[in-house]
């Protein structure tokens, strides 16, 4: 419907503002300028960090007076930074695998199955996305104290999995709904069992959703600060915790180097997610 | 449907008509769901229920003492008030900055809009800590902005742009603006331009057409964005903790200090319960108005 209307719309757009074309469309110019400023506000602070991380000065200034890699050297030379980074990668990677397996299974059940209480289960699964992190943090802290899970690797992994699973379920459910169930039925009528149908028909079809969900899950854990603050402890300190400390005490310029690496990482992630999405849509 | 599809459908239906088979299928689905459900019940639902119980039950009897304290002590009431005010101010700022941007993007060709949307998505995907750090570098006393303004001779003394309300608003709006722009843009894209053209044909000025046709149609996206920004702003911790003033504390910070320095778990639990109830009420309104499935992964 939308596709058939598009050429018609375009033709109409071309003829529509005829009476306004002779004067400069001031409202349009102002709107464009305003939008450009808002986009600048969004991107400039993120972009400015990268040149500053290569600054040769001892304080942060822009533009930097000279170039050096001192803050990167500082990052890689200091064990408190590298161990926090390694810890974050370990936790986020484990969370990604756990959340993806759990989330894909749950999505299959929620989209394909029909059993009593499905709506409530759906609601429970997405609610970690809206309940403020501070509430989740102190609630989990409250029971971890009793279970002796505070300051343990698996304690943090499980808590982060709670926060990451919804992203997987939302993304995978969306692709599952968009895909033709008759393909599964055809496979089954040709003699495939449930596992074969999943492995050779469903899984390849929903892989873009799984990929997107897994990426979200990784980021959800990798960037998470508040829950980690309460339950990770000094020994299991994650990168966000180390950054938070660095920002609370003095503004440590090493964070510029860390931030630049994280920004590069998120741009790469964004690009790969976009690539996966395009490939899945075949354009 | 082609004959093949009809046949496949019929064969499938016949193979599963038996109720026992259907029951086994549903049981299988339920088993797939079980691990996730257990995880969330044990590590999300139960802890929150326990938290709420802790806030009203001291081990022997029921008490509302902690809630009374929230209402009776000025300091705590002020924190609640600050939290609401900041959340409202941030929502308004996101609306003022986000609506025109989303509108502008929606009037561009889809290809151009997608390219510009990358500029919204890059900060969206960047860690909040990184973004807060960037703002701290820009706004602090010896920061980039103050240096520039001093060099240009526009000011004689560094301005205080951080550790006060200004810093919190600038930082939080920066983090939450994409949550406004993305749903607003998605809805605006879907508005049929022919409706505007019909308005022009009937003699409406561009401004009237916008006000009477476009604006009402764009409201669902704006409402979704506003409620989302408001909910997220209420529970905000990182930006106010790093960029806020000492007198401008928000509820999440108060909860954190109550546990980390006062070790007053029941009182922190009561504060958390208040925040939770407010969040859930707004969440319910959102669900009523727009449906939860629109909230996340809306296909941007």
Coordinates of C-alpha atoms in Angstrom, one line a residue:
Chain A
X1 CA 0.0 0.0 0.0
X2 CA 2.7 2.4 1.1
X3 CA 4.9 1.4 -1.8
X4 CA 2.2 1.9 -4.5
X5 CA 1.5 5.4 -3.1
X6 CA 5.1 6.5 -3.1
X7 CA 5.5 7.6 -6.7
X8 CA 2.1 9.4 -6.6
X9 CA 3.2 11.2 -3.5
X10 CA 6.5 12.2 -5.0
X11 CA 4.7 13.7 -8.0
X12 CA 2.4 15.6 -5.8
X13 CA 5.2 16.9 -3.6
X14 CA 6.9 18.3 -6.7
X15 CA 3.8 20.4 -7.6
X16 CA 2.6 21.3 -4.1
X17 CA 4.5 24.3 -2.8
X18 CA 4.3 26.2 -6.1
X19 CA 3.2 29.4 -4.6
X20 CA 6.0 29.4 -2.1
X21 CA 8.8 28.7 -4.4
X22 CA 9.5 32.3 -5.5
X23 CA 10.4 33.5 -2.0
X24 CA 13.1 32.0 0.2
X25 CA 11.4 29.5 2.5
X26 CA 12.5 31.1 5.7
X27 CA 10.7 28.7 8.0
X28 CA 12.4 25.8 6.3
X29 CA 15.8 27.5 6.6
X30 CA 15.3 28.2 10.3
X31 CA 14.1 24.7 10.9
X32 CA 17.1 23.3 9.1
X33 CA 19.5 25.5 11.1
X34 CA 17.9 24.6 14.3
X35 CA 18.1 20.8 13.5
X36 CA 21.7 21.2 12.6
X37 CA 22.4 22.8 15.9
X38 CA 20.6 20.0 17.8
X39 CA 22.6 17.4 15.8
X40 CA 25.7 19.3 16.7
X41 CA 24.7 19.2 20.4
X42 CA 24.3 15.4 20.1
X43 CA 27.5 14.6 18.3
X44 CA 30.0 17.3 19.1
X45 CA 30.7 16.3 22.7
X46 CA 31.3 12.7 21.6
X47 CA 33.4 13.7 18.7
X48 CA 35.6 16.2 20.6
X49 CA 36.8 13.5 23.0
X50 CA 38.8 11.7 20.3
X51 CA 41.2 14.5 19.4
X52 CA 41.5 15.4 23.1
X53 CA 42.6 11.8 23.9
X54 CA 45.7 12.4 21.8
X55 CA 46.6 15.6 23.6
X56 CA 50.2 16.2 24.7
X57 CA 49.1 18.6 27.4
X58 CA 48.7 17.5 31.1
X59 CA 45.3 19.0 31.2
X60 CA 42.4 18.6 28.8
X61 CA 42.0 21.3 26.2
X62 CA 40.6 21.7 22.8
X63 CA 42.1 21.9 20.3
X64 CA 45.1 20.0 21.8
X65 CA 48.4 21.9 21.8
X66 CA 50.3 18.9 20.5
X67 CA 49.9 15.2 19.9
X68 CA 51.0 12.3 22.0
X69 CA 49.9 8.9 23.1
X70 CA 50.5 9.5 26.7
X71 CA 47.0 8.7 27.9
X72 CA 46.8 5.5 25.9
X73 CA 50.2 4.5 27.4
X74 CA 48.8 5.3 30.8
X75 CA 45.8 3.2 30.2
X76 CA 47.7 0.1 29.1
X77 CA 50.4 0.5 31.7
X78 CA 48.1 0.6 34.7
X79 CA 46.8 -2.6 36.1
X80 CA 43.7 -1.0 37.6
X81 CA 42.6 0.0 34.1
X82 CA 43.5 -3.1 32.2
X83 CA 42.1 -5.5 34.9
X84 CA 38.8 -3.6 35.0
X85 CA 38.6 -3.8 31.2
X86 CA 39.3 -7.5 31.1
X87 CA 36.8 -8.1 33.8
X88 CA 34.1 -6.2 31.9
X89 CA 34.8 -8.1 28.7
X90 CA 34.7 -11.4 30.6
X91 CA 31.4 -10.5 32.3
X92 CA 29.8 -9.0 29.2
X93 CA 30.8 -12.0 27.0
X94 CA 29.4 -14.5 29.4
X95 CA 26.2 -12.5 29.8
X96 CA 25.9 -12.2 26.0
X97 CA 26.0 -16.0 25.6
X98 CA 23.7 -16.7 28.5
X99 CA 21.1 -14.0 27.6
X100 CA 21.1 -15.0 24.0
X101 CA 20.4 -18.7 24.6
X102 CA 17.8 -18.0 27.3
X103 CA 16.3 -15.2 25.2
X104 CA 16.0 -17.1 22.0
X105 CA 14.3 -20.0 23.8
X106 CA 11.9 -17.7 25.6
X107 CA 11.1 -15.8 22.4
X108 CA 10.1 -19.1 20.6
X109 CA 7.8 -19.9 23.5
X110 CA 6.3 -16.4 23.7
X111 CA 5.7 -16.0 19.9
X112 CA 4.7 -19.6 18.9
X113 CA 3.2 -20.9 22.1
X114 CA -0.1 -20.2 23.6
X115 CA -0.5 -21.0 27.3
X116 CA -2.2 -19.3 30.2
X117 CA -0.4 -16.3 31.7
X118 CA 1.6 -15.6 28.5
X119 CA 0.8 -11.8 28.7
X120 CA 2.1 -11.6 32.3
X121 CA 5.2 -13.5 31.5
X122 CA 5.8 -11.1 28.6
X123 CA 5.4 -8.1 30.9
X124 CA 7.8 -9.6 33.5
X125 CA 10.4 -10.2 30.8
X126 CA 10.4 -6.6 29.5
X127 CA 10.0 -4.9 32.8
X128 CA 13.8 -4.8 33.7
X129 CA 14.0 -2.3 30.8
X130 CA 11.9 0.2 32.6
X131 CA 12.4 -0.4 36.3
X132 CA 15.1 2.0 37.3
X133 CA 18.5 0.4 37.6
X134 CA 19.0 1.6 41.2
X135 CA 15.9 -0.4 42.3
X136 CA 17.1 -3.6 40.6
X137 CA 20.6 -2.9 42.1
X138 CA 19.5 -2.7 45.7
X139 CA 16.9 -5.4 45.4
X140 CA 19.4 -7.9 44.0
X141 CA 22.0 -6.7 46.5
X142 CA 19.5 -7.5 49.3
X143 CA 19.2 -11.1 48.4
X144 CA 22.8 -11.6 47.2
X145 CA 24.0 -10.7 50.7
X146 CA 22.1 -13.8 52.0
X147 CA 23.2 -16.0 49.1
X148 CA 26.8 -15.1 49.4
X149 CA 26.8 -14.0 45.8
X150 CA 28.1 -10.4 46.5
X151 CA 31.5 -9.9 44.9
X152 CA 31.4 -13.0 42.8
X153 CA 31.8 -13.3 39.1
X154 CA 28.7 -15.4 38.6
X155 CA 26.7 -13.1 40.8
X156 CA 27.4 -10.2 38.5
X157 CA 26.9 -12.3 35.4
X158 CA 23.4 -13.5 36.6
X159 CA 22.3 -10.0 37.6
X160 CA 23.4 -8.5 34.2
X161 CA 21.7 -11.4 32.4
X162 CA 18.4 -10.2 34.0
X163 CA 19.0 -6.8 32.5
X164 CA 20.2 -8.2 29.1
X165 CA 17.6 -10.9 28.4
X166 CA 14.8 -8.4 27.5
X167 CA 16.9 -6.9 24.7
X168 CA 17.3 -10.4 23.2
X169 CA 13.6 -11.3 23.6
X170 CA 12.4 -8.0 22.1
X171 CA 14.7 -8.3 19.0
X172 CA 14.2 -12.0 18.4
X173 CA 10.5 -11.8 18.9
X174 CA 10.2 -9.1 16.4
X175 CA 12.0 -11.2 13.7
X176 CA 10.1 -14.3 14.7
X177 CA 6.7 -12.5 14.2
X178 CA 7.8 -11.2 10.8
X179 CA 8.7 -14.6 9.5
X180 CA 6.3 -16.9 7.7
X181 CA 5.3 -19.8 9.9
X182 CA 4.4 -21.9 6.9
X183 CA 8.1 -22.4 6.2
X184 CA 8.3 -24.3 9.5
X185 CA 5.1 -26.2 8.7
X186 CA 6.5 -27.1 5.3
X187 CA 9.7 -28.4 6.9
X188 CA 7.7 -30.5 9.4
X189 CA 5.4 -31.9 6.7
X190 CA 8.5 -33.0 4.9
X191 CA 9.5 -35.0 7.9
X192 CA 11.8 -32.7 9.9
X193 CA 11.6 -33.0 13.6
X194 CA 11.3 -30.0 16.0
X195 CA 15.1 -29.6 16.4
X196 CA 15.8 -30.0 12.6
X197 CA 13.1 -27.5 11.8
X198 CA 14.6 -25.0 14.3
X199 CA 18.2 -25.6 13.2
X200 CA 17.7 -25.5 9.4
X201 CA 14.7 -23.3 8.9
X202 CA 14.0 -21.0 11.9
X203 CA 17.5 -20.3 13.1
X204 CA 18.8 -19.1 9.7
X205 CA 15.8 -16.9 9.2
X206 CA 15.9 -15.2 12.6
X207 CA 19.7 -14.9 12.8
X208 CA 19.7 -11.1 12.2
X209 CA 17.4 -10.6 15.2
X210 CA 19.6 -12.9 17.3
X211 CA 22.7 -11.0 16.2
X212 CA 21.1 -7.7 17.1
X213 CA 19.9 -9.1 20.5
X214 CA 23.3 -10.5 21.3
X215 CA 25.0 -7.1 20.5
X216 CA 22.4 -5.3 22.7
X217 CA 23.0 -7.9 25.5
X218 CA 26.8 -7.4 25.4
X219 CA 26.5 -3.6 25.5
X220 CA 23.8 -3.8 28.3
X221 CA 26.4 -5.6 30.5
X222 CA 29.5 -3.9 29.3
X223 CA 28.1 -0.4 29.9
X224 CA 26.3 -1.2 33.1
X225 CA 27.4 0.7 36.2
X226 CA 24.8 0.9 38.9
X227 CA 24.1 -2.8 39.6
X228 CA 27.9 -3.5 39.4
X229 CA 28.6 -0.7 41.9
X230 CA 26.5 -2.6 44.5
X231 CA 27.5 -6.2 43.9
X232 CA 30.8 -6.4 42.1
X233 CA 33.1 -5.3 44.9
X234 CA 36.6 -3.9 44.5
X235 CA 38.2 -7.1 43.3
X236 CA 35.7 -7.6 40.6
X237 CA 35.8 -4.0 39.5
X238 CA 34.4 -3.4 36.0
X239 CA 35.5 -0.7 33.5
X240 CA 32.4 1.5 34.1
X241 CA 33.2 1.3 37.9
X242 CA 36.8 2.3 37.3
X243 CA 35.6 5.2 35.0
X244 CA 33.1 6.3 37.6
X245 CA 35.8 6.4 40.3
X246 CA 38.0 8.3 37.9
X247 CA 35.3 10.9 37.3
X248 CA 34.3 11.3 40.9
X249 CA 37.7 12.0 42.3
X250 CA 39.4 14.1 39.7
X251 CA 38.7 14.1 36.0
X252 CA 41.5 11.7 35.0
X253 CA 42.5 12.3 31.4
X254 CA 43.1 8.6 30.9
X255 CA 39.4 8.4 30.6
X256 CA 39.7 10.4 27.3
X257 CA 41.7 7.5 25.9
X258 CA 39.3 4.9 27.3
X259 CA 36.3 6.9 26.0
X260 CA 37.8 7.2 22.5
X261 CA 38.3 3.4 22.4
X262 CA 34.7 2.9 23.6
X263 CA 33.3 5.4 21.0
X264 CA 35.2 3.6 18.2
X265 CA 33.8 0.3 19.5
X266 CA 30.2 1.6 19.5
X267 CA 30.5 3.0 16.0
X268 CA 31.8 -0.4 14.8
X269 CA 28.9 -2.1 16.6
X270 CA 26.4 0.3 15.1
X271 CA 27.9 -0.3 11.6
X272 CA 27.8 -4.1 12.0
X273 CA 24.2 -4.0 13.3
X274 CA 23.2 -1.8 10.4
X275 CA 25.0 -4.1 8.0
X276 CA 23.3 -7.2 9.4
X277 CA 19.9 -5.5 9.1
X278 CA 20.5 -4.5 5.5
X279 CA 21.6 -8.0 4.6
X280 CA 18.6 -9.5 6.3
X281 CA 16.3 -7.3 4.2
X282 CA 18.3 -8.0 1.1
X283 CA 19.0 -4.4 0.0
Chain B
X1 CA -2.6 -18.7 -1.3
X2 CA -1.4 -21.2 -3.8
X3 CA -2.6 -24.8 -3.8
X4 CA 0.7 -25.9 -2.4
X5 CA 0.3 -23.6 0.6
X6 CA -3.2 -24.7 1.2
X7 CA -2.2 -28.4 1.1
X8 CA 0.8 -27.8 3.4
X9 CA -1.4 -25.9 5.8
X10 CA -4.0 -28.6 5.8
X11 CA -1.5 -31.4 6.3
X12 CA 0.0 -29.5 9.2
X13 CA -3.4 -28.9 10.8
X14 CA -4.4 -32.5 10.4
X15 CA -1.1 -33.6 12.0
X16 CA -1.7 -31.6 15.1
X17 CA -5.4 -31.7 15.5
X18 CA -5.2 -34.3 18.3
X19 CA -5.4 -32.5 21.6
X20 CA -2.7 -34.5 23.2
X21 CA -0.2 -33.6 20.6
X22 CA -1.2 -29.9 21.0
X23 CA -0.7 -30.2 24.7
X24 CA 2.7 -31.7 24.3
X25 CA 3.6 -28.9 21.9
X26 CA 2.6 -26.2 24.4
X27 CA 4.4 -28.0 27.2
X28 CA 7.5 -28.0 25.1
X29 CA 7.2 -24.2 24.6
X30 CA 6.7 -23.8 28.3
X31 CA 9.8 -25.7 29.0
X32 CA 11.7 -23.4 26.6
X33 CA 10.5 -20.5 28.6
X34 CA 11.1 -22.0 32.0
X35 CA 14.8 -21.1 32.5
X36 CA 14.2 -17.4 31.6
X37 CA 11.1 -17.3 33.8
X38 CA 13.0 -18.8 36.7
X39 CA 15.9 -16.4 36.4
X40 CA 13.5 -13.4 36.4
X41 CA 11.4 -14.7 39.2
X42 CA 14.4 -15.5 41.4
X43 CA 16.6 -12.5 40.6
X44 CA 14.0 -9.8 39.6
X45 CA 10.5 -10.3 40.9
X46 CA 11.3 -11.9 44.2
X47 CA 14.1 -9.4 45.1
X48 CA 11.8 -6.5 44.4
X49 CA 8.9 -8.0 46.4
X50 CA 11.3 -8.6 49.3
X51 CA 12.5 -5.0 49.0
X52 CA 9.0 -3.7 49.3
X53 CA 8.3 -6.1 52.3
X54 CA 11.4 -4.8 54.0
X55 CA 10.1 -1.3 53.7
X56 CA 6.9 -2.0 55.6
X57 CA 7.9 -5.0 57.9
X58 CA 10.6 -4.7 60.5
X59 CA 10.8 -8.4 61.3
X60 CA 8.1 -8.4 63.9
X61 CA 5.4 -6.1 62.8
X62 CA 4.0 -4.0 60.1
X63 CA 5.2 -0.4 60.0
X64 CA 4.8 2.7 57.9
X65 CA 7.5 4.6 59.8
X66 CA 9.9 4.8 56.8
X67 CA 7.2 6.2 54.5
X68 CA 6.2 8.7 57.2
X69 CA 9.9 9.8 57.4
X70 CA 9.9 10.5 53.6
X71 CA 6.9 12.7 53.9
X72 CA 7.8 14.4 57.2
X73 CA 11.5 15.2 56.7
X74 CA 12.0 18.3 54.6
X75 CA 15.2 17.1 53.1
X76 CA 13.6 14.0 51.6
X77 CA 10.5 15.8 50.4
X78 CA 12.9 18.2 48.7
X79 CA 14.7 15.3 47.0
X80 CA 11.4 14.1 45.6
X81 CA 10.5 17.5 44.4
X82 CA 13.9 18.0 42.8
X83 CA 13.6 14.7 41.1
X84 CA 10.2 15.5 39.6
X85 CA 11.3 19.0 38.6
X86 CA 14.4 17.8 36.8
X87 CA 12.5 15.0 35.1
X88 CA 9.9 17.5 33.9
X89 CA 12.5 20.0 32.7
X90 CA 14.5 17.3 30.9
X91 CA 11.3 16.1 29.2
X92 CA 10.4 19.6 28.1
X93 CA 14.0 20.2 26.8
X94 CA 13.9 17.0 24.9
X95 CA 10.5 18.0 23.4
X96 CA 11.7 21.4 22.4
X97 CA 14.9 20.1 20.8
X98 CA 13.6 16.8 19.6
X99 CA 10.3 17.7 18.0
X100 CA 11.7 20.1 15.4
X101 CA 14.6 17.7 14.6
X102 CA 12.3 14.7 14.2
X103 CA 10.0 16.9 12.0
X104 CA 12.9 18.1 9.9
X105 CA 14.2 14.5 9.4
X106 CA 10.8 13.3 8.5
X107 CA 10.4 15.9 5.7
X108 CA 13.7 14.8 4.1
X109 CA 14.1 12.0 1.7
X110 CA 14.3 8.6 3.5
X111 CA 17.9 8.1 2.4
X112 CA 19.1 11.5 3.6
X113 CA 17.2 11.1 6.9
X114 CA 18.8 7.7 7.5
X115 CA 22.2 9.2 7.1
X116 CA 21.5 12.0 9.5
X117 CA 19.9 9.6 11.9
X118 CA 23.4 8.1 12.3
X119 CA 24.3 11.3 14.1
X120 CA 21.5 10.6 16.6
X121 CA 22.4 6.9 16.9
X122 CA 26.1 7.3 17.6
X123 CA 25.6 9.1 20.9
X124 CA 22.7 6.7 21.6
X125 CA 25.0 3.8 21.4
X126 CA 27.8 5.4 23.4
X127 CA 28.2 4.7 27.1
X128 CA 26.5 7.2 29.4
X129 CA 29.8 7.5 31.3
X130 CA 31.6 8.5 28.1
X131 CA 29.1 11.2 27.3
X132 CA 29.0 12.5 30.9
X133 CA 32.8 12.7 30.8
X134 CA 32.6 14.7 27.6
X135 CA 30.3 17.2 29.1
X136 CA 32.4 17.4 32.2
X137 CA 35.4 18.3 30.1
X138 CA 33.5 20.9 28.2
X139 CA 31.6 22.5 31.2
X140 CA 34.0 22.4 34.1
X141 CA 35.6 25.5 35.6
X142 CA 38.9 25.0 33.7
X143 CA 37.0 23.4 30.9
X144 CA 36.9 24.0 27.1
X145 CA 33.9 26.4 27.1
X146 CA 35.3 28.5 29.9
X147 CA 38.7 28.8 28.2
X148 CA 37.1 29.8 24.9
X149 CA 34.9 32.4 26.5
X150 CA 37.8 33.8 28.5
X151 CA 40.1 34.0 25.4
X152 CA 37.3 35.7 23.4
X153 CA 37.0 38.2 26.2
X154 CA 33.3 37.5 26.6
X155 CA 33.6 36.8 30.3
X156 CA 36.1 37.8 33.0
X157 CA 35.6 34.9 35.3
X158 CA 34.9 31.3 34.6
X159 CA 31.2 30.5 34.5
X160 CA 29.7 27.8 36.8
X161 CA 28.2 25.4 34.3
X162 CA 28.7 22.2 36.3
X163 CA 27.9 20.9 39.8
X164 CA 24.6 22.7 39.5
X165 CA 21.3 22.4 37.7
X166 CA 22.6 23.6 34.4
X167 CA 25.1 20.7 34.2
X168 CA 22.5 18.1 35.1
X169 CA 20.0 19.4 32.5
X170 CA 22.6 19.6 29.7
X171 CA 24.0 16.2 30.5
X172 CA 20.7 14.4 31.0
X173 CA 19.0 16.0 28.0
X174 CA 22.0 14.8 25.9
X175 CA 21.6 11.3 27.1
X176 CA 17.7 11.1 26.8
X177 CA 17.1 13.1 23.6
X178 CA 17.4 10.1 21.2
X179 CA 14.6 8.4 23.2
X180 CA 12.4 11.3 22.1
X181 CA 13.6 11.7 18.5
X182 CA 13.4 8.0 17.6
X183 CA 9.7 7.3 18.3
X184 CA 8.7 10.8 17.2
X185 CA 10.5 10.3 13.9
X186 CA 9.0 6.8 13.4
X187 CA 5.5 8.2 13.8
X188 CA 6.1 11.3 11.7
X189 CA 7.5 9.2 8.9
X190 CA 4.3 7.2 8.8
X191 CA 2.0 10.3 8.4
X192 CA 0.4 10.4 5.0
X193 CA 1.6 13.6 3.3
X194 CA -1.6 13.6 1.2
X195 CA -3.5 14.7 4.2
X196 CA -1.4 17.8 4.4
X197 CA -2.0 18.4 0.7
X198 CA -5.7 18.0 1.2
X199 CA -5.5 20.7 3.9
X200 CA -3.6 23.0 1.5
X201 CA -6.2 22.4 -1.2
X202 CA -8.9 23.3 1.2
X203 CA -7.2 26.7 1.8
X204 CA -5.1 26.1 4.9
X205 CA -1.8 28.0 5.3
X206 CA 1.2 25.8 5.9
X207 CA 1.1 26.8 9.5
X208 CA -2.6 25.9 9.9
X209 CA -2.0 22.6 8.1
X210 CA 0.8 21.8 10.5
X211 CA -1.2 22.8 13.6
X212 CA -4.5 21.1 12.6
X213 CA -3.3 18.1 10.7
X214 CA 0.3 17.2 11.3
X215 CA 0.6 18.0 15.0
X216 CA -2.3 15.8 16.1
X217 CA -1.2 12.9 14.0
X218 CA 2.3 13.1 15.4
X219 CA 1.1 13.1 19.0
X220 CA 1.4 9.3 19.6
X221 CA 5.1 9.4 18.8
X222 CA 5.6 12.5 20.9
X223 CA 3.7 11.0 23.8
X224 CA 5.7 7.8 23.6
X225 CA 8.9 9.7 23.6
X226 CA 7.9 12.0 26.4
X227 CA 6.7 9.3 28.8
X228 CA 9.9 7.3 28.1
X229 CA 12.1 10.2 28.7
X230 CA 10.2 11.1 31.9
X231 CA 10.4 7.5 33.3
X232 CA 14.1 7.2 32.5
X233 CA 14.8 10.7 33.9
X234 CA 13.1 9.9 37.2
X235 CA 15.5 7.0 38.0
X236 CA 18.6 8.7 36.7
X237 CA 21.8 8.3 38.7
X238 CA 25.1 8.7 36.8
X239 CA 24.7 12.3 35.4
X240 CA 23.3 13.9 38.6
X241 CA 25.9 12.1 40.7
X242 CA 28.8 13.3 38.6
X243 CA 27.5 16.7 37.4
X244 CA 24.9 17.7 39.9
X245 CA 25.2 20.2 42.8
X246 CA 25.3 18.9 46.4
X247 CA 21.9 20.5 47.1
X248 CA 20.3 19.2 43.9
X249 CA 20.1 15.5 44.8
X250 CA 17.8 13.2 42.9
X251 CA 16.1 10.1 44.4
X252 CA 18.4 7.5 42.9
X253 CA 21.4 9.3 44.6
X254 CA 19.5 9.4 47.9
X255 CA 18.8 5.7 47.7
X256 CA 22.5 5.0 47.0
X257 CA 23.8 7.1 49.9
X258 CA 21.2 5.6 52.3
X259 CA 22.6 2.2 51.6
X260 CA 26.3 2.9 51.0
X261 CA 26.9 5.4 53.8
X262 CA 23.9 5.2 56.2
X263 CA 23.4 1.4 55.8
X264 CA 19.7 2.1 56.2
X265 CA 18.3 -0.6 54.0
X266 CA 14.6 -0.4 55.0
X267 CA 14.5 3.4 54.4
X268 CA 16.3 3.0 51.1
X269 CA 13.7 0.3 50.3
X270 CA 10.8 2.6 51.1
X271 CA 12.3 5.3 48.7
X272 CA 12.8 2.6 46.1
X273 CA 9.2 1.5 46.5
X274 CA 8.0 5.1 45.9
X275 CA 10.1 5.4 42.8
X276 CA 8.9 2.0 41.6
X277 CA 5.2 2.9 42.1
X278 CA 5.6 6.2 40.2
X279 CA 7.5 4.5 37.4
X280 CA 4.9 1.7 37.1
X281 CA 2.0 4.1 37.0
X282 CA 3.5 6.0 34.1
X283 CA 4.4 2.6 32.5
X284 CA 0.8 1.6 32.8
X285 CA -0.4 4.8 31.2
X286 CA 2.1 4.2 28.4
X287 CA 0.8 0.7 27.9
X288 CA -2.8 1.9 27.8
X289 CA -2.1 4.7 25.3
X290 CA 0.4 3.0 23.1
X291 CA 1.1 -0.6 23.9
X292 CA 4.4 -1.8 25.3
X293 CA 5.6 -3.4 22.1
X294 CA 6.1 0.1 20.7
X295 CA 8.5 0.9 23.4
X296 CA 11.6 -1.0 22.4
X297 CA 13.2 -2.2 19.2
X298 CA 10.5 -0.2 17.3
X299 CA 12.4 -1.0 14.2
X300 CA 14.7 2.0 14.0

